Amino acid sequence: RVMSQLANTIEDMEQAAQAAQALAGEGEGDLSPRLMNWLADPDPRVRIQAIEEISGIREEWAITRLIDLTQHDPDLEVRCAALSSMGYYVYLGSCSVYDEDPPDLFQEIPQQDFERVCNFLLSVYRDPDRALDEKRCAVEAQSYVMDDTAEDVIAELYGRPEKEAKLSALRAMGRNGLARWEEVLRQEVYSADLDVQIEAIEAAGEM
């Protein structure tokens, strides 16, 4: 059931990407006036809608736009939406094979784009000036990566005292899917906090 839900999510994002591509054109220089206006709109809700249109487009310019929003948009929710949307590229990169010949045979996105997104998300998490919500979104987005750095970041977030940090860490554990998290989730499904309990159950179901 979980894999079916994930497949449906990815399919929905692909459909959104096709619609966004129609709005955006072939590349950044062809970004439609409509989408440009959305990105510059004073209403954060409109800018978030623009993020939903852009995210999922497998082009370097789309990643650049999202990174720019996370760095310069004055609204926290907009920055968080842009960070969360990057999880799509991390997921694609985690499904790719980068050591085969020819190099693009099993690549969902180019390796340099995958590494760029992962490194950026890690930099957001480590930035002392970023809000906790931004750090949480960055960790959740990069949680599809299975390496020591990603694991350590999830563990660090889980160790923070804030409840929201723990919830995000549990969500990231489910996406990450490593055996390392099994004992943590086993304990948290009996948490006295209902929110934590539900998040742990859902995360365990993803593993």
CSV table of C-alpha atoms in Angstrom, one decimal:
chain,number,residue,atom,x,y,z
A,1,ARG,CA,0.0,0.0,0.0
A,2,VAL,CA,2.8,2.4,0.9
A,3,MET,CA,4.6,1.8,-2.4
A,4,SER,CA,1.3,2.3,-4.2
A,5,GLN,CA,0.9,5.6,-2.5
A,6,LEU,CA,4.4,6.6,-3.3
A,7,ALA,CA,3.9,5.7,-6.9
A,8,ASN,CA,0.8,7.7,-7.0
A,9,THR,CA,2.6,10.7,-5.5
A,10,ILE,CA,5.4,10.5,-8.1
A,11,GLU,CA,2.8,10.1,-10.9
A,12,ASP,CA,1.0,13.2,-9.6
A,13,MET,CA,4.3,15.1,-9.6
A,14,GLU,CA,5.1,14.0,-13.1
A,15,GLN,CA,1.7,15.3,-14.2
A,16,ALA,CA,2.3,18.6,-12.5
A,17,ALA,CA,5.7,18.8,-14.1
A,18,GLN,CA,4.1,18.3,-17.6
A,19,ALA,CA,1.7,21.1,-16.8
A,20,ALA,CA,4.5,23.3,-15.5
A,21,GLN,CA,6.6,22.6,-18.6
A,22,ALA,CA,3.8,23.9,-20.7
A,23,LEU,CA,3.8,27.1,-18.7
A,24,ALA,CA,7.6,27.3,-18.5
A,25,GLY,CA,8.7,26.5,-22.0
A,26,GLU,CA,11.9,24.8,-22.8
A,27,GLY,CA,14.2,26.5,-20.3
A,28,GLU,CA,14.7,29.5,-18.0
A,29,GLY,CA,14.8,31.9,-20.8
A,30,ASP,CA,11.4,30.7,-22.0
A,31,LEU,CA,9.8,31.0,-18.6
A,32,SER,CA,6.3,32.2,-19.3
A,33,PRO,CA,5.2,35.6,-18.2
A,34,ARG,CA,2.4,34.0,-16.2
A,35,LEU,CA,4.8,32.0,-14.1
A,36,MET,CA,7.2,34.9,-13.8
A,37,ASN,CA,4.4,37.0,-12.4
A,38,TRP,CA,3.5,34.3,-9.9
A,39,LEU,CA,7.1,34.2,-8.7
A,40,ALA,CA,7.1,37.9,-8.2
A,41,ASP,CA,3.6,38.1,-6.7
A,42,PRO,CA,3.4,39.8,-3.3
A,43,ASP,CA,1.1,37.1,-2.0
A,44,PRO,CA,3.1,34.2,-0.6
A,45,ARG,CA,0.3,31.8,-1.5
A,46,VAL,CA,0.8,32.7,-5.2
A,47,ARG,CA,4.5,32.2,-4.9
A,48,ILE,CA,3.9,28.8,-3.3
A,49,GLN,CA,1.6,27.9,-6.3
A,50,ALA,CA,4.5,28.8,-8.6
A,51,ILE,CA,6.8,26.5,-6.7
A,52,GLU,CA,4.2,23.7,-7.2
A,53,GLU,CA,4.3,24.4,-10.9
A,54,ILE,CA,8.1,24.5,-11.1
A,55,SER,CA,8.9,21.6,-8.8
A,56,GLY,CA,9.2,18.3,-10.7
A,57,ILE,CA,10.6,19.9,-13.9
A,58,ARG,CA,13.9,18.0,-14.5
A,59,GLU,CA,15.9,21.0,-15.6
A,60,GLU,CA,18.8,22.7,-14.0
A,61,TRP,CA,17.1,26.1,-14.2
A,62,ALA,CA,14.2,24.8,-12.1
A,63,ILE,CA,16.5,23.7,-9.4
A,64,THR,CA,18.3,27.1,-9.5
A,65,ARG,CA,14.9,28.9,-9.2
A,66,LEU,CA,14.0,26.8,-6.1
A,67,ILE,CA,17.3,27.4,-4.5
A,68,ASP,CA,17.0,31.1,-5.1
A,69,LEU,CA,13.6,31.1,-3.4
A,70,THR,CA,14.9,29.4,-0.4
A,71,GLN,CA,17.7,31.9,-0.1
A,72,HIS,CA,15.9,35.2,-0.8
A,73,ASP,CA,12.2,34.9,-0.3
A,74,PRO,CA,11.1,36.9,2.7
A,75,ASP,CA,8.3,34.5,3.7
A,76,LEU,CA,9.2,31.4,5.8
A,77,GLU,CA,6.4,29.3,4.3
A,78,VAL,CA,7.6,30.0,0.8
A,79,ARG,CA,11.1,29.1,1.7
A,80,CYS,CA,10.0,25.9,3.3
A,81,ALA,CA,7.8,25.0,0.3
A,82,ALA,CA,10.8,25.4,-2.0
A,83,LEU,CA,13.0,23.2,0.3
A,84,SER,CA,10.3,20.5,0.5
A,85,SER,CA,9.9,20.4,-3.2
A,86,MET,CA,13.6,19.5,-3.6
A,87,GLY,CA,12.8,16.1,-2.1
A,88,TYR,CA,11.6,15.1,-5.6
A,89,TYR,CA,15.0,15.6,-7.1
A,90,VAL,CA,16.7,13.7,-4.2
A,91,TYR,CA,14.3,10.8,-4.7
A,92,LEU,CA,15.1,10.7,-8.4
A,93,GLY,CA,18.8,10.8,-7.7
A,94,SER,CA,18.5,8.0,-5.2
A,95,CYS,CA,16.8,5.9,-7.8
A,96,SER,CA,19.5,6.6,-10.4
A,97,VAL,CA,22.7,4.6,-11.2
A,98,TYR,CA,25.7,6.9,-11.8
A,99,ASP,CA,28.4,4.3,-12.3
A,100,GLU,CA,27.1,2.6,-15.4
A,101,ASP,CA,28.2,3.0,-19.1
A,102,PRO,CA,26.6,4.8,-20.9
A,103,PRO,CA,26.3,7.2,-18.0
A,104,ASP,CA,22.8,8.4,-18.7
A,105,LEU,CA,21.2,5.0,-19.2
A,106,PHE,CA,19.8,4.7,-15.7
A,107,GLN,CA,19.8,8.4,-14.6
A,108,GLU,CA,16.6,10.1,-13.6
A,109,ILE,CA,18.5,13.3,-13.3
A,110,PRO,CA,22.1,14.2,-14.0
A,111,GLN,CA,24.5,13.4,-11.2
A,112,GLN,CA,25.7,17.0,-10.8
A,113,ASP,CA,22.1,18.2,-10.2
A,114,PHE,CA,21.5,15.4,-7.7
A,115,GLU,CA,24.7,16.3,-5.8
A,116,ARG,CA,23.9,20.0,-6.0
A,117,VAL,CA,20.5,19.6,-4.4
A,118,CYS,CA,21.9,17.3,-1.7
A,119,ASN,CA,24.8,19.6,-0.8
A,120,PHE,CA,22.5,22.6,-0.7
A,121,LEU,CA,20.0,20.9,1.6
A,122,LEU,CA,22.8,19.9,3.9
A,123,SER,CA,24.1,23.5,4.0
A,124,VAL,CA,20.6,24.7,4.9
A,125,TYR,CA,20.5,22.3,7.8
A,126,ARG,CA,23.9,23.4,9.1
A,127,ASP,CA,23.2,27.1,8.7
A,128,PRO,CA,22.9,28.6,12.2
A,129,ASP,CA,20.8,31.4,10.8
A,130,ARG,CA,18.1,29.2,9.3
A,131,ALA,CA,14.8,28.7,11.2
A,132,LEU,CA,14.0,25.2,12.6
A,133,ASP,CA,11.2,24.8,10.1
A,134,GLU,CA,13.7,25.3,7.3
A,135,LYS,CA,16.1,22.8,8.8
A,136,ARG,CA,13.2,20.3,9.2
A,137,CYS,CA,12.2,20.6,5.6
A,138,ALA,CA,15.8,20.2,4.4
A,139,VAL,CA,16.3,17.0,6.4
A,140,GLU,CA,13.0,15.6,5.2
A,141,ALA,CA,13.8,16.4,1.6
A,142,GLN,CA,17.3,14.8,1.7
A,143,SER,CA,16.2,11.7,3.7
A,144,TYR,CA,16.0,9.5,0.6
A,145,VAL,CA,19.8,9.5,0.5
A,146,MET,CA,21.4,6.5,2.2
A,147,ASP,CA,24.8,7.6,3.4
A,148,ASP,CA,26.4,8.4,6.7
A,149,THR,CA,26.0,12.1,6.5
A,150,ALA,CA,22.2,11.9,5.8
A,151,GLU,CA,21.9,9.4,8.7
A,152,ASP,CA,23.8,11.6,11.1
A,153,VAL,CA,21.6,14.6,10.2
A,154,ILE,CA,18.4,12.6,10.8
A,155,ALA,CA,19.8,11.5,14.2
A,156,GLU,CA,20.8,15.0,15.2
A,157,LEU,CA,17.3,16.3,14.3
A,158,TYR,CA,15.7,13.5,16.3
A,159,GLY,CA,17.8,14.4,19.3
A,160,ARG,CA,16.6,18.0,19.4
A,161,PRO,CA,14.1,19.0,22.2
A,162,GLU,CA,11.5,20.4,19.9
A,163,LYS,CA,8.5,18.2,19.2
A,164,GLU,CA,8.3,19.3,15.6
A,165,ALA,CA,12.0,18.3,15.1
A,166,LYS,CA,11.2,14.8,16.4
A,167,LEU,CA,8.2,14.5,14.1
A,168,SER,CA,10.3,15.5,11.0
A,169,ALA,CA,13.1,13.1,12.1
A,170,LEU,CA,10.6,10.2,12.3
A,171,ARG,CA,9.2,11.1,8.9
A,172,ALA,CA,12.8,11.2,7.5
A,173,MET,CA,13.5,7.8,9.1
A,174,GLY,CA,10.6,6.2,7.2
A,175,ARG,CA,11.8,7.6,3.9
A,176,ASN,CA,15.4,6.6,4.6
A,177,GLY,CA,14.4,3.1,5.4
A,178,LEU,CA,17.5,1.9,7.0
A,179,ALA,CA,17.6,-0.8,9.7
A,180,ARG,CA,19.3,1.7,12.0
A,181,TRP,CA,15.9,3.3,12.7
A,182,GLU,CA,13.9,0.2,13.5
A,183,GLU,CA,14.5,0.3,17.2
A,184,VAL,CA,13.7,4.0,17.4
A,185,LEU,CA,10.4,3.5,15.6
A,186,ARG,CA,9.6,0.5,17.7
A,187,GLN,CA,9.9,2.6,20.8
A,188,GLU,CA,8.1,5.6,19.5
A,189,VAL,CA,5.0,3.7,18.3
A,190,TYR,CA,4.2,3.4,22.0
A,191,SER,CA,4.9,7.1,22.7
A,192,ALA,CA,2.6,8.8,25.2
A,193,ASP,CA,2.4,11.7,22.6
A,194,LEU,CA,-0.3,10.7,20.0
A,195,ASP,CA,1.3,12.8,17.3
A,196,VAL,CA,4.7,11.1,17.8
A,197,GLN,CA,3.0,7.7,17.9
A,198,ILE,CA,1.1,8.3,14.6
A,199,GLU,CA,4.3,9.6,12.9
A,200,ALA,CA,6.3,6.6,14.0
A,201,ILE,CA,3.6,4.2,12.8
A,202,GLU,CA,3.5,5.8,9.4
A,203,ALA,CA,7.3,5.8,9.2
A,204,ALA,CA,7.5,2.2,10.2
A,205,GLY,CA,4.9,1.4,7.4
A,206,GLU,CA,7.2,3.1,4.8
A,207,MET,CA,10.2,1.0,5.8
